[in-house]
Amino acid sequence: MTTSAQRPRKDQIRNRQRLLDAARTAFAEYGPGLSLEAIARRAGVGTTTLYRHFPTKNDLVEQLLSDLCDGARRIAERAMTMHDAWEAFRTVFTQGCVLEPTDLFLFDTLCRTSPAAAEYGSQATFGIVAPVAERARHAGVLRTDVTVADIAALMRMADSAVIAEERRAAQNVLLDGLRRTAG
């Protein structure tokens, strides 16, 4: 049985979202050194409210990183249901960084807030890329000498192209280089 004490109140849900929205904007504007107090002020809540939702800065940063990775996780889950291992890998490679350029910048900024945040971002990326990479490697269609970190770096490199045509061209060149050839 669920009691009202176990469910967050509407104002708690609203305050949490205000904090997350304020943090996204503030980190993008002011960088990784931003204080929690500045975020609370920007959200229009007290620091007690902020600490109730996010006891540490790292808790807030990890929630923001997790939110940024949600779309990529859904793409990776869908890709794992594909029959063809190369197409699954290709899908994650080309669609895995589904973030807008401003969100990619925010992801990088958040990863620089602490070593724990950098590790969280790295593990989140690994969790998205590794399953399809291992599947493609096991199927014999992905080069065996590239790591998941290499693949993630190449994905980010291709995604740095602002114009869609240039991004697709970069992705195709990189994918050609990643594909294992017979022989």
Tab-separated table of C-alpha atoms in Angstrom:
chain	number	residue	atom	x	y	z
A	1	MET	CA	0.000	0.000	0.000
A	2	THR	CA	1.352	3.397	-0.990
A	3	THR	CA	0.846	6.249	1.430
A	4	SER	CA	0.995	9.947	0.755
A	5	ALA	CA	4.206	10.051	2.846
A	6	GLN	CA	5.910	7.865	0.240
A	7	ARG	CA	4.790	9.886	-2.771
A	8	PRO	CA	6.386	13.251	-3.400
A	9	ARG	CA	4.063	16.208	-3.179
A	10	LYS	CA	3.350	18.223	-6.310
A	11	ASP	CA	5.413	21.138	-5.006
A	12	GLN	CA	8.359	18.784	-4.397
A	13	ILE	CA	8.147	17.486	-7.951
A	14	ARG	CA	7.885	21.043	-9.270
A	15	ASN	CA	10.855	22.228	-7.169
A	16	ARG	CA	12.988	19.301	-8.300
A	17	GLN	CA	12.264	20.122	-11.947
A	18	ARG	CA	12.970	23.813	-11.356
A	19	LEU	CA	16.336	22.856	-9.854
A	20	LEU	CA	17.202	20.616	-12.807
A	21	ASP	CA	16.171	23.255	-15.339
A	22	ALA	CA	18.113	25.970	-13.514
A	23	ALA	CA	21.171	23.718	-13.216
A	24	ARG	CA	21.162	22.891	-16.937
A	25	THR	CA	21.098	26.549	-17.887
A	26	ALA	CA	23.545	27.688	-15.221
A	27	PHE	CA	26.157	24.983	-15.879
A	28	ALA	CA	25.994	25.771	-19.599
A	29	GLU	CA	26.518	29.474	-18.883
A	30	TYR	CA	29.016	29.404	-16.013
A	31	GLY	CA	30.832	26.088	-16.346
A	32	PRO	CA	31.740	23.274	-13.986
A	33	GLY	CA	32.740	25.465	-11.022
A	34	LEU	CA	29.191	26.690	-10.429
A	35	SER	CA	28.031	26.509	-6.802
A	36	LEU	CA	24.885	24.776	-5.624
A	37	GLU	CA	23.823	27.987	-3.901
A	38	ALA	CA	23.841	29.795	-7.256
A	39	ILE	CA	21.653	27.057	-8.723
A	40	ALA	CA	19.193	27.293	-5.817
A	41	ARG	CA	18.966	31.077	-6.250
A	42	ARG	CA	18.417	30.694	-9.988
A	43	ALA	CA	15.664	28.116	-9.359
A	44	GLY	CA	14.005	30.390	-6.820
A	45	VAL	CA	14.294	27.918	-3.953
A	46	GLY	CA	16.311	27.780	-0.768
A	47	THR	CA	19.475	25.749	-0.388
A	48	THR	CA	17.656	23.440	2.037
A	49	THR	CA	15.263	22.499	-0.754
A	50	LEU	CA	18.161	21.902	-3.119
A	51	TYR	CA	20.011	19.694	-0.607
A	52	ARG	CA	16.822	17.752	0.118
A	53	HIS	CA	16.653	16.770	-3.551
A	54	PHE	CA	20.391	16.607	-4.265
A	55	PRO	CA	22.542	16.109	-1.143
A	56	THR	CA	25.725	16.762	-3.128
A	57	LYS	CA	26.704	18.575	-6.289
A	58	ASN	CA	27.658	15.227	-7.759
A	59	ASP	CA	24.111	13.894	-7.164
A	60	LEU	CA	22.732	16.808	-9.184
A	61	VAL	CA	25.341	16.416	-11.932
A	62	GLU	CA	24.715	12.659	-12.230
A	63	GLN	CA	20.972	13.258	-12.593
A	64	LEU	CA	21.612	15.800	-15.347
A	65	LEU	CA	24.025	13.419	-17.123
A	66	SER	CA	21.527	10.589	-16.844
A	67	ASP	CA	18.786	12.786	-18.302
A	68	LEU	CA	21.062	13.751	-21.203
A	69	CYS	CA	21.752	10.057	-21.948
A	70	ASP	CA	18.111	8.917	-21.975
A	71	GLY	CA	17.623	9.266	-25.741
A	72	ALA	CA	20.866	7.452	-26.521
A	73	ARG	CA	19.883	4.618	-24.170
A	74	ARG	CA	16.576	4.186	-26.001
A	75	ILE	CA	18.388	4.071	-29.356
A	76	ALA	CA	20.845	1.472	-28.030
A	77	GLU	CA	18.004	-0.673	-26.668
A	78	ARG	CA	16.239	-0.528	-30.030
A	79	ALA	CA	19.484	-1.335	-31.855
A	80	MET	CA	20.019	-4.460	-29.763
A	81	THR	CA	16.740	-5.847	-31.116
A	82	MET	CA	17.957	-5.553	-34.720
A	83	HIS	CA	18.855	-8.783	-36.463
A	84	ASP	CA	21.946	-7.476	-38.270
A	85	ALA	CA	24.866	-6.770	-35.895
A	86	TRP	CA	26.475	-4.200	-38.220
A	87	GLU	CA	23.222	-2.285	-38.664
A	88	ALA	CA	22.754	-2.271	-34.878
A	89	PHE	CA	26.275	-0.887	-34.456
A	90	ARG	CA	25.737	1.613	-37.267
A	91	THR	CA	22.487	2.804	-35.650
A	92	VAL	CA	24.166	3.526	-32.318
A	93	PHE	CA	27.175	5.093	-34.039
A	94	THR	CA	25.082	7.449	-36.150
A	95	GLN	CA	22.227	8.138	-33.739
A	96	GLY	CA	23.773	7.481	-30.307
A	97	CYS	CA	24.713	11.096	-29.686
A	98	VAL	CA	21.206	12.372	-30.167
A	99	LEU	CA	22.019	15.548	-28.292
A	100	GLU	CA	21.833	19.012	-29.725
A	101	PRO	CA	25.213	20.798	-29.859
A	102	THR	CA	24.306	22.766	-26.729
A	103	ASP	CA	23.551	19.532	-24.871
A	104	LEU	CA	26.823	17.972	-26.053
A	105	PHE	CA	28.588	21.022	-24.629
A	106	LEU	CA	26.615	20.633	-21.385
A	107	PHE	CA	27.515	16.924	-21.176
A	108	ASP	CA	31.212	17.826	-21.506
A	109	THR	CA	30.870	20.621	-18.955
A	110	LEU	CA	29.142	18.363	-16.444
A	111	CYS	CA	31.805	15.682	-16.870
A	112	ARG	CA	34.399	18.280	-15.845
A	113	THR	CA	32.724	19.074	-12.509
A	114	SER	CA	34.540	16.241	-10.695
A	115	PRO	CA	36.408	12.983	-11.261
A	116	ALA	CA	33.249	11.135	-10.167
A	117	ALA	CA	31.194	12.994	-12.795
A	118	ALA	CA	33.780	12.199	-15.471
A	119	GLU	CA	33.611	8.527	-14.502
A	120	TYR	CA	29.801	8.600	-14.537
A	121	GLY	CA	29.793	10.110	-18.030
A	122	SER	CA	32.338	7.584	-19.229
A	123	GLN	CA	30.384	4.654	-17.789
A	124	ALA	CA	27.126	5.933	-19.263
A	125	THR	CA	28.759	6.161	-22.692
A	126	PHE	CA	30.328	2.721	-22.253
A	127	GLY	CA	26.934	1.249	-21.349
A	128	ILE	CA	25.422	2.627	-24.540
A	129	VAL	CA	28.220	1.702	-26.972
A	130	ALA	CA	29.709	-1.509	-25.557
A	131	PRO	CA	26.819	-3.941	-26.131
A	132	VAL	CA	26.487	-3.174	-29.849
A	133	ALA	CA	30.259	-3.001	-30.296
A	134	GLU	CA	30.774	-6.389	-28.663
A	135	ARG	CA	27.944	-7.881	-30.699
A	136	ALA	CA	29.433	-6.522	-33.940
A	137	ARG	CA	32.913	-7.695	-32.941
A	138	HIS	CA	31.563	-11.169	-32.120
A	139	ALA	CA	29.783	-11.259	-35.507
A	140	GLY	CA	33.122	-10.507	-37.164
A	141	VAL	CA	32.055	-7.188	-38.698
A	142	LEU	CA	33.845	-4.754	-36.361
A	143	ARG	CA	37.621	-4.396	-36.184
A	144	THR	CA	39.070	-6.081	-33.138
A	145	ASP	CA	41.719	-3.408	-32.485
A	146	VAL	CA	39.360	-0.575	-31.514
A	147	THR	CA	38.090	-0.020	-28.003
A	148	VAL	CA	34.755	1.297	-26.855
A	149	ALA	CA	36.569	4.496	-25.831
A	150	ASP	CA	37.912	4.790	-29.392
A	151	ILE	CA	34.420	4.322	-30.815
A	152	ALA	CA	32.911	6.902	-28.455
A	153	ALA	CA	35.621	9.410	-29.394
A	154	LEU	CA	34.978	8.816	-33.101
A	155	MET	CA	31.236	9.242	-32.580
A	156	ARG	CA	31.807	12.568	-30.852
A	157	MET	CA	34.241	13.628	-33.582
A	158	ALA	CA	31.644	12.985	-36.283
A	159	ASP	CA	28.912	14.630	-34.231
A	160	SER	CA	30.955	17.811	-33.969
A	161	ALA	CA	30.074	18.593	-37.587
A	162	VAL	CA	27.267	21.134	-37.443
A	163	ILE	CA	25.904	20.593	-40.951
A	164	ALA	CA	23.955	17.329	-41.271
A	165	GLU	CA	25.509	16.405	-44.641
A	166	GLU	CA	29.018	16.837	-43.258
A	167	ARG	CA	28.120	14.789	-40.171
A	168	ARG	CA	26.767	11.936	-42.327
A	169	ALA	CA	29.877	12.041	-44.532
A	170	ALA	CA	32.168	11.908	-41.480
A	171	GLN	CA	30.157	9.065	-39.976
A	172	ASN	CA	30.343	7.056	-43.211
A	173	VAL	CA	34.115	7.516	-43.502
A	174	LEU	CA	34.628	6.515	-39.876
A	175	LEU	CA	32.291	3.540	-40.173
A	176	ASP	CA	34.184	2.351	-43.257
A	177	GLY	CA	37.352	2.468	-41.191
A	178	LEU	CA	35.780	0.578	-38.306
A	179	ARG	CA	34.303	-2.207	-40.406
A	180	ARG	CA	36.297	-5.382	-40.494
A	181	THR	CA	37.065	-6.493	-43.999
A	182	ALA	CA	37.321	-10.093	-45.079
A	183	GLY	CA	40.774	-11.505	-45.421
